Amino acid sequence: GTGGHLYPAQAFAQELKRRRHDLSICFAAAGLGSTRHFDRETFCFQEIAGAPLFSRNPLKVLRGVAGIWRGLRESILFLKNYRPQMVVGFGSYYTVPVLLAARWLKIPIVLHEANSIPGRANKWLAPLAMRVGVHFPSTAAFFGEKGVEVGLPLREGYQLKRIAKEAALAHYGFSKEKRTLLICGGSQGARAINALMVDEALTALKHLSLQVIHLTGEGRSAAALQAQYDALSIPARVKAFETDMQMAWRAADLFIGRSGASTIAEAVEFEVPGLLIPYPHATDQHQEKNADFLVETVKSARKCSERSLTPLRLSQVLTIFCQEAQLAAYATAVREYKQCSNRLTLGSLVLDILCGGCCHE
């Protein structure tokens, strides 16, 4: 699926390998051979057919059933050959064939739900799972006794203390004397945010003396936005995609972005206050609920709806958001939240099940 599914899955695999060097781990899903979000040089993988099942178009439903059926047959053959002790699913329709095949073969399954409102695949498959690890505390209630709060696995190197602030700023050629703004829309939904960064919004960035890391999500707009920043003498590094996202987070003092689960988790880990613009087309509006967690529970962000924002309105909100006392209060709040949050990880949950023999029940 998107980076929001694949990055936590790879982080989970990294945690398992750190803790148990003897484990064999393989990824199974459609598109792993081509997506930019998956590290094919590090992880073993198997391509499995998949298709979306949920649609109002009967023809698409039929295609979805055919795709799932083909994926189910491929999954059964793969699992019989690979013989795993457990299968862990990270959501999206890509996981459905493999998880159904695992259940058919009596292989235990565990799910992870990253968003505040569970996706359709995980809601449907939850009755078949031993446990469902959740990122947001409120999500556990959707799964009853099976729900366990484990947070979101973060990739290797995505820890605040692993990177010096000075090194991150130097990576972008930025000054230590200015605050750094990170602008990112995630693996989808960046275009609308890019469109807001014109006219009054750019003037506000110059007035606030900010230096900017802007990730556009696609290459066509990167050059045009870089030219706009240069014309206003705003120090900026505009890129379509950032392979070293941990450096961007460590350099940042604040961010403007969507409220996908990975964005929320990384913002908390790197203690970066955010101006959140939830993606309005997300399934079940889950990005609204994700944003509420950072705004109301962690208290380190402000939320704005996309439809209410214009470049002028964004400039006004940003000016208020960047007040020294406001940013300091947000930063203090996220540090305090982290100090009070000491929970089980998904890796610990899975290893406890494997080592406890539960996987043979």
Short mmCIF file of N, CA and C in Angstrom, two decimals, residues 205-344:
data_model
loop_
_atom_site.label_atom_id
_atom_site.label_comp_id
_atom_site.label_asym_id
_atom_site.label_seq_id
_atom_site.Cartn_x
_atom_site.Cartn_y
_atom_site.Cartn_z
N LEU A 205 6.29 33.56 5.57
CA LEU A 205 7.51 32.81 5.87
C LEU A 205 8.73 33.73 5.90
N LYS A 206 8.76 34.67 4.96
CA LYS A 206 9.88 35.63 4.92
C LYS A 206 9.84 36.54 6.14
N HIS A 207 8.65 37.02 6.48
CA HIS A 207 8.48 37.91 7.62
C HIS A 207 8.87 37.22 8.93
N LEU A 208 8.56 35.93 9.04
CA LEU A 208 8.87 35.17 10.25
C LEU A 208 10.31 34.67 10.28
N SER A 209 11.05 34.95 9.23
CA SER A 209 12.47 34.59 9.13
C SER A 209 12.68 33.08 9.31
N LEU A 210 11.87 32.32 8.57
CA LEU A 210 11.97 30.87 8.64
C LEU A 210 12.80 30.33 7.47
N GLN A 211 13.49 29.23 7.71
CA GLN A 211 14.10 28.46 6.63
C GLN A 211 13.26 27.19 6.46
N VAL A 212 13.17 26.70 5.21
CA VAL A 212 12.11 25.76 4.88
C VAL A 212 12.64 24.50 4.20
N ILE A 213 12.15 23.36 4.67
CA ILE A 213 12.29 22.09 3.95
C ILE A 213 10.90 21.79 3.41
N HIS A 214 10.75 21.77 2.10
CA HIS A 214 9.43 21.57 1.49
C HIS A 214 9.47 20.32 0.62
N LEU A 215 8.66 19.33 0.98
CA LEU A 215 8.59 18.07 0.24
C LEU A 215 7.29 18.06 -0.54
N THR A 216 7.40 18.08 -1.87
CA THR A 216 6.24 18.33 -2.73
C THR A 216 5.44 17.08 -3.08
N GLY A 217 6.01 15.90 -2.88
CA GLY A 217 5.30 14.67 -3.23
C GLY A 217 5.44 14.26 -4.68
N GLU A 218 5.77 15.16 -5.56
CA GLU A 218 6.02 14.86 -6.98
C GLU A 218 6.94 15.91 -7.57
N GLY A 219 7.65 15.53 -8.63
CA GLY A 219 8.75 16.35 -9.12
C GLY A 219 8.38 17.60 -9.89
N ARG A 220 7.20 17.62 -10.51
CA ARG A 220 6.86 18.72 -11.41
C ARG A 220 6.80 20.07 -10.70
N SER A 221 6.30 20.07 -9.46
CA SER A 221 6.13 21.35 -8.76
C SER A 221 7.37 21.76 -7.97
N ALA A 222 8.32 20.85 -7.80
CA ALA A 222 9.48 21.15 -6.95
C ALA A 222 10.30 22.32 -7.51
N ALA A 223 10.60 22.30 -8.80
CA ALA A 223 11.41 23.36 -9.39
C ALA A 223 10.70 24.71 -9.33
N ALA A 224 9.39 24.73 -9.58
CA ALA A 224 8.64 25.98 -9.56
C ALA A 224 8.59 26.56 -8.14
N LEU A 225 8.39 25.72 -7.15
CA LEU A 225 8.36 26.20 -5.76
C LEU A 225 9.74 26.68 -5.31
N GLN A 226 10.78 25.98 -5.73
CA GLN A 226 12.13 26.41 -5.38
C GLN A 226 12.40 27.80 -5.94
N ALA A 227 11.92 28.05 -7.16
CA ALA A 227 12.11 29.37 -7.77
C ALA A 227 11.37 30.45 -6.99
N GLN A 228 10.19 30.13 -6.46
CA GLN A 228 9.43 31.11 -5.67
C GLN A 228 10.15 31.45 -4.37
N TYR A 229 10.66 30.43 -3.71
CA TYR A 229 11.42 30.68 -2.48
C TYR A 229 12.66 31.52 -2.78
N ASP A 230 13.36 31.18 -3.84
CA ASP A 230 14.58 31.91 -4.20
C ASP A 230 14.27 33.37 -4.52
N ALA A 231 13.16 33.62 -5.19
CA ALA A 231 12.79 34.99 -5.57
C ALA A 231 12.56 35.87 -4.35
N LEU A 232 12.11 35.25 -3.25
CA LEU A 232 11.87 36.01 -2.01
C LEU A 232 13.03 35.90 -1.03
N SER A 233 14.12 35.28 -1.47
CA SER A 233 15.31 35.10 -0.62
C SER A 233 14.99 34.36 0.67
N ILE A 234 14.10 33.36 0.56
CA ILE A 234 13.79 32.49 1.69
C ILE A 234 14.67 31.25 1.57
N PRO A 235 15.53 30.97 2.57
CA PRO A 235 16.36 29.76 2.50
C PRO A 235 15.45 28.53 2.46
N ALA A 236 15.56 27.74 1.41
CA ALA A 236 14.65 26.60 1.26
C ALA A 236 15.32 25.47 0.51
N ARG A 237 14.95 24.26 0.88
CA ARG A 237 15.35 23.06 0.16
C ARG A 237 14.07 22.35 -0.26
N VAL A 238 13.76 22.42 -1.55
CA VAL A 238 12.52 21.84 -2.07
C VAL A 238 12.86 20.53 -2.78
N LYS A 239 12.19 19.46 -2.37
CA LYS A 239 12.45 18.15 -2.94
C LYS A 239 11.12 17.44 -3.19
N ALA A 240 11.09 16.58 -4.18
CA ALA A 240 9.88 15.79 -4.42
C ALA A 240 9.69 14.77 -3.31
N PHE A 241 10.79 14.18 -2.87
CA PHE A 241 10.72 13.08 -1.90
C PHE A 241 12.00 13.09 -1.08
N GLU A 242 11.88 12.76 0.20
CA GLU A 242 13.05 12.76 1.08
C GLU A 242 13.33 11.34 1.56
N THR A 243 14.46 10.79 1.13
CA THR A 243 14.82 9.44 1.57
C THR A 243 15.37 9.45 3.00
N ASP A 244 15.87 10.61 3.45
CA ASP A 244 16.39 10.74 4.82
C ASP A 244 15.43 11.57 5.65
N MET A 245 14.21 11.06 5.80
CA MET A 245 13.18 11.84 6.47
C MET A 245 13.53 12.11 7.93
N GLN A 246 14.32 11.25 8.53
CA GLN A 246 14.73 11.48 9.92
C GLN A 246 15.55 12.76 10.05
N MET A 247 16.30 13.11 9.01
CA MET A 247 17.08 14.34 9.04
C MET A 247 16.16 15.56 8.96
N ALA A 248 15.12 15.45 8.14
CA ALA A 248 14.16 16.56 8.02
C ALA A 248 13.45 16.81 9.35
N TRP A 249 13.02 15.73 10.01
CA TRP A 249 12.35 15.88 11.30
C TRP A 249 13.29 16.47 12.35
N ARG A 250 14.53 16.03 12.35
CA ARG A 250 15.48 16.51 13.38
C ARG A 250 15.83 17.97 13.15
N ALA A 251 15.86 18.39 11.89
CA ALA A 251 16.17 19.80 11.60
C ALA A 251 15.00 20.72 11.94
N ALA A 252 13.78 20.18 11.88
CA ALA A 252 12.58 21.01 11.98
C ALA A 252 12.30 21.49 13.41
N ASP A 253 11.79 22.72 13.50
CA ASP A 253 11.29 23.27 14.76
C ASP A 253 9.77 23.31 14.78
N LEU A 254 9.16 23.23 13.60
CA LEU A 254 7.71 23.16 13.45
C LEU A 254 7.42 22.58 12.07
N PHE A 255 6.18 22.12 11.88
CA PHE A 255 5.85 21.57 10.56
C PHE A 255 4.42 21.89 10.18
N ILE A 256 4.19 21.90 8.86
CA ILE A 256 2.86 21.95 8.28
C ILE A 256 2.67 20.66 7.52
N GLY A 257 1.59 19.92 7.81
CA GLY A 257 1.42 18.66 7.11
C GLY A 257 0.08 18.01 7.35
N ARG A 258 -0.07 16.86 6.75
CA ARG A 258 -1.26 16.04 6.94
C ARG A 258 -1.17 15.36 8.31
N SER A 259 -2.20 14.57 8.60
CA SER A 259 -2.20 13.90 9.91
C SER A 259 -2.33 12.39 9.74
N GLY A 260 -1.51 11.85 8.84
CA GLY A 260 -1.39 10.41 8.75
C GLY A 260 -0.74 9.87 10.01
N ALA A 261 -0.92 8.58 10.26
CA ALA A 261 -0.42 7.99 11.50
C ALA A 261 1.10 8.12 11.62
N SER A 262 1.82 7.89 10.52
CA SER A 262 3.29 8.00 10.59
C SER A 262 3.74 9.42 10.89
N THR A 263 3.08 10.39 10.28
CA THR A 263 3.41 11.80 10.55
C THR A 263 3.21 12.12 12.02
N ILE A 264 2.10 11.66 12.60
CA ILE A 264 1.82 11.91 14.02
C ILE A 264 2.90 11.27 14.89
N ALA A 265 3.21 10.01 14.62
CA ALA A 265 4.20 9.30 15.44
C ALA A 265 5.58 9.94 15.34
N GLU A 266 5.98 10.33 14.14
CA GLU A 266 7.30 10.92 13.96
C GLU A 266 7.37 12.31 14.57
N ALA A 267 6.29 13.07 14.48
CA ALA A 267 6.26 14.40 15.11
C ALA A 267 6.40 14.30 16.62
N VAL A 268 5.78 13.29 17.21
CA VAL A 268 5.91 13.09 18.66
C VAL A 268 7.33 12.67 19.00
N GLU A 269 7.88 11.72 18.27
CA GLU A 269 9.23 11.24 18.57
C GLU A 269 10.26 12.37 18.47
N PHE A 270 10.14 13.22 17.45
CA PHE A 270 11.11 14.29 17.26
C PHE A 270 10.69 15.60 17.93
N GLU A 271 9.55 15.55 18.63
CA GLU A 271 9.09 16.68 19.46
C GLU A 271 8.92 17.95 18.64
N VAL A 272 8.28 17.81 17.48
CA VAL A 272 8.08 18.94 16.57
C VAL A 272 6.61 19.36 16.58
N PRO A 273 6.28 20.57 17.02
CA PRO A 273 4.90 21.06 16.98
C PRO A 273 4.40 21.16 15.54
N GLY A 274 3.09 20.96 15.35
CA GLY A 274 2.58 20.93 13.99
C GLY A 274 1.33 21.73 13.76
N LEU A 275 1.22 22.23 12.54
CA LEU A 275 0.00 22.83 12.02
C LEU A 275 -0.59 21.79 11.08
N LEU A 276 -1.64 21.09 11.53
CA LEU A 276 -2.16 19.94 10.82
C LEU A 276 -3.31 20.31 9.88
N ILE A 277 -3.23 19.79 8.66
CA ILE A 277 -4.29 19.97 7.66
C ILE A 277 -4.73 18.57 7.25
N PRO A 278 -5.72 17.98 7.94
CA PRO A 278 -6.10 16.59 7.64
C PRO A 278 -6.50 16.40 6.18
N TYR A 279 -6.09 15.28 5.63
CA TYR A 279 -6.44 14.94 4.25
C TYR A 279 -7.94 14.69 4.19
N PRO A 280 -8.69 15.50 3.43
CA PRO A 280 -10.16 15.43 3.50
C PRO A 280 -10.77 14.20 2.85
N HIS A 281 -9.99 13.46 2.05
CA HIS A 281 -10.53 12.31 1.34
C HIS A 281 -10.12 10.98 1.97
N ALA A 282 -9.55 11.03 3.18
CA ALA A 282 -9.15 9.80 3.86
C ALA A 282 -10.38 8.97 4.23
N THR A 283 -10.24 7.66 4.19
CA THR A 283 -11.34 6.76 4.52
C THR A 283 -11.87 7.05 5.93
N ASP A 284 -13.19 7.18 6.06
CA ASP A 284 -13.85 7.43 7.35
C ASP A 284 -13.33 8.68 8.05
N GLN A 285 -12.70 9.58 7.28
CA GLN A 285 -12.17 10.82 7.86
C GLN A 285 -11.23 10.54 9.03
N HIS A 286 -10.46 9.46 8.92
CA HIS A 286 -9.62 9.08 10.07
C HIS A 286 -8.52 10.10 10.36
N GLN A 287 -8.12 10.90 9.34
CA GLN A 287 -7.07 11.89 9.62
C GLN A 287 -7.58 12.99 10.55
N GLU A 288 -8.87 13.25 10.56
CA GLU A 288 -9.43 14.22 11.51
C GLU A 288 -9.21 13.72 12.93
N LYS A 289 -9.52 12.45 13.18
CA LYS A 289 -9.34 11.86 14.51
C LYS A 289 -7.86 11.75 14.88
N ASN A 290 -7.03 11.39 13.89
CA ASN A 290 -5.59 11.36 14.16
C ASN A 290 -5.10 12.72 14.64
N ALA A 291 -5.54 13.77 13.95
CA ALA A 291 -5.12 15.13 14.30
C ALA A 291 -5.60 15.49 15.70
N ASP A 292 -6.81 15.08 16.05
CA ASP A 292 -7.36 15.40 17.38
C ASP A 292 -6.48 14.83 18.49
N PHE A 293 -5.86 13.68 18.24
CA PHE A 293 -4.96 13.10 19.24
C PHE A 293 -3.79 14.04 19.53
N LEU A 294 -3.18 14.60 18.47
CA LEU A 294 -2.04 15.48 18.67
C LEU A 294 -2.47 16.82 19.26
N VAL A 295 -3.67 17.26 18.90
CA VAL A 295 -4.18 18.55 19.38
C VAL A 295 -4.68 18.45 20.82
N GLU A 296 -5.47 17.42 21.11
CA GLU A 296 -6.18 17.36 22.40
C GLU A 296 -5.46 16.53 23.46
N THR A 297 -4.79 15.45 23.05
CA THR A 297 -4.13 14.58 24.02
C THR A 297 -2.68 15.00 24.25
N VAL A 298 -1.93 15.10 23.15
CA VAL A 298 -0.52 15.51 23.29
C VAL A 298 -0.41 17.02 23.50
N LYS A 299 -1.32 17.77 22.90
CA LYS A 299 -1.38 19.24 23.02
C LYS A 299 -0.17 19.92 22.38
N SER A 300 0.24 19.39 21.24
CA SER A 300 1.42 19.97 20.57
C SER A 300 1.12 20.39 19.14
N ALA A 301 -0.16 20.62 18.83
CA ALA A 301 -0.50 20.96 17.44
C ALA A 301 -1.76 21.80 17.38
N ARG A 302 -1.96 22.38 16.20
CA ARG A 302 -3.20 23.09 15.88
C ARG A 302 -3.74 22.48 14.60
N LYS A 303 -5.07 22.37 14.49
CA LYS A 303 -5.70 21.75 13.33
C LYS A 303 -6.47 22.77 12.51
N CYS A 304 -6.31 22.71 11.19
CA CYS A 304 -7.07 23.57 10.27
C CYS A 304 -7.64 22.69 9.16
N SER A 305 -8.89 22.92 8.77
CA SER A 305 -9.46 22.16 7.66
C SER A 305 -8.97 22.73 6.34
N GLU A 306 -8.78 21.86 5.37
CA GLU A 306 -8.27 22.30 4.06
C GLU A 306 -9.22 23.30 3.41
N ARG A 307 -10.52 23.09 3.54
CA ARG A 307 -11.48 23.96 2.86
C ARG A 307 -11.52 25.37 3.45
N SER A 308 -11.04 25.54 4.68
CA SER A 308 -11.06 26.87 5.30
C SER A 308 -9.81 27.67 5.00
N LEU A 309 -8.83 27.05 4.37
CA LEU A 309 -7.54 27.70 4.18
C LEU A 309 -7.40 28.32 2.79
N THR A 310 -6.88 29.52 2.79
CA THR A 310 -6.39 30.20 1.59
C THR A 310 -4.95 30.61 1.92
N PRO A 311 -4.17 31.01 0.95
CA PRO A 311 -2.82 31.49 1.29
C PRO A 311 -2.84 32.60 2.33
N LEU A 312 -3.82 33.52 2.26
CA LEU A 312 -3.91 34.59 3.25
C LEU A 312 -4.24 34.03 4.62
N ARG A 313 -5.24 33.15 4.68
CA ARG A 313 -5.62 32.57 5.97
C ARG A 313 -4.48 31.76 6.56
N LEU A 314 -3.77 31.02 5.74
CA LEU A 314 -2.64 30.25 6.22
C LEU A 314 -1.56 31.16 6.80
N SER A 315 -1.31 32.28 6.13
CA SER A 315 -0.30 33.22 6.64
C SER A 315 -0.70 33.75 8.01
N GLN A 316 -1.99 34.03 8.22
CA GLN A 316 -2.45 34.52 9.51
C GLN A 316 -2.31 33.46 10.60
N VAL A 317 -2.71 32.24 10.28
CA VAL A 317 -2.61 31.15 11.26
C VAL A 317 -1.15 30.86 11.60
N LEU A 318 -0.31 30.86 10.58
CA LEU A 318 1.11 30.57 10.78
C LEU A 318 1.77 31.63 11.67
N THR A 319 1.40 32.89 11.49
CA THR A 319 1.96 33.98 12.29
C THR A 319 1.63 33.78 13.77
N ILE A 320 0.40 33.39 14.06
CA ILE A 320 0.00 33.12 15.45
C ILE A 320 0.71 31.87 15.97
N PHE A 321 0.76 30.85 15.15
CA PHE A 321 1.36 29.57 15.54
C PHE A 321 2.83 29.72 15.90
N CYS A 322 3.52 30.63 15.22
CA CYS A 322 4.97 30.78 15.39
C CYS A 322 5.38 31.70 16.55
N GLN A 323 4.44 32.19 17.31
CA GLN A 323 4.80 33.00 18.47
C GLN A 323 5.67 32.19 19.42
N GLU A 324 6.69 32.83 19.93
CA GLU A 324 7.71 32.15 20.74
C GLU A 324 7.10 31.37 21.90
N ALA A 325 6.21 32.01 22.64
CA ALA A 325 5.61 31.36 23.81
C ALA A 325 4.75 30.16 23.39
N GLN A 326 4.06 30.30 22.25
CA GLN A 326 3.20 29.23 21.77
C GLN A 326 4.01 28.00 21.39
N LEU A 327 5.08 28.20 20.64
CA LEU A 327 5.92 27.07 20.24
C LEU A 327 6.58 26.41 21.44
N ALA A 328 6.99 27.22 22.41
CA ALA A 328 7.62 26.67 23.62
C ALA A 328 6.62 25.80 24.40
N ALA A 329 5.37 26.25 24.47
CA ALA A 329 4.34 25.48 25.18
C ALA A 329 4.07 24.16 24.47
N TYR A 330 4.00 24.19 23.15
CA TYR A 330 3.80 22.96 22.38
C TYR A 330 4.95 21.98 22.61
N ALA A 331 6.18 22.48 22.56
CA ALA A 331 7.36 21.63 22.72
C ALA A 331 7.39 21.00 24.12
N THR A 332 7.05 21.78 25.13
CA THR A 332 6.99 21.25 26.50
C THR A 332 5.93 20.17 26.62
N ALA A 333 4.78 20.38 26.00
CA ALA A 333 3.67 19.42 26.08
C ALA A 333 4.05 18.08 25.47
N VAL A 334 4.70 18.09 24.32
CA VAL A 334 5.04 16.82 23.68
C VAL A 334 6.12 16.08 24.47
N ARG A 335 7.07 16.80 25.07
CA ARG A 335 8.09 16.15 25.90
C ARG A 335 7.44 15.49 27.12
N GLU A 336 6.50 16.19 27.74
CA GLU A 336 5.82 15.64 28.91
C GLU A 336 4.99 14.41 28.54
N TYR A 337 4.36 14.46 27.38
CA TYR A 337 3.58 13.29 26.94
C TYR A 337 4.49 12.08 26.77
N LYS A 338 5.65 12.28 26.14
CA LYS A 338 6.57 11.16 25.91
C LYS A 338 7.07 10.58 27.23
N GLN A 339 7.32 11.42 28.20
CA GLN A 339 7.82 10.94 29.50
C GLN A 339 6.79 10.06 30.21
N CYS A 340 5.51 10.35 29.99
CA CYS A 340 4.44 9.61 30.65
C CYS A 340 3.99 8.39 29.86
N SER A 341 4.47 8.25 28.62
CA SER A 341 4.02 7.18 27.74
C SER A 341 5.07 6.07 27.72
N ASN A 342 4.79 4.99 28.42
CA ASN A 342 5.72 3.86 28.49
C ASN A 342 4.94 2.58 28.17
N ARG A 343 4.83 2.27 26.88
CA ARG A 343 3.95 1.18 26.49
C ARG A 343 4.72 0.05 25.79
N LEU A 344 4.06 -1.09 25.71
CA LEU A 344 4.56 -2.24 24.98
C LEU A 344 4.72 -1.90 23.51
#
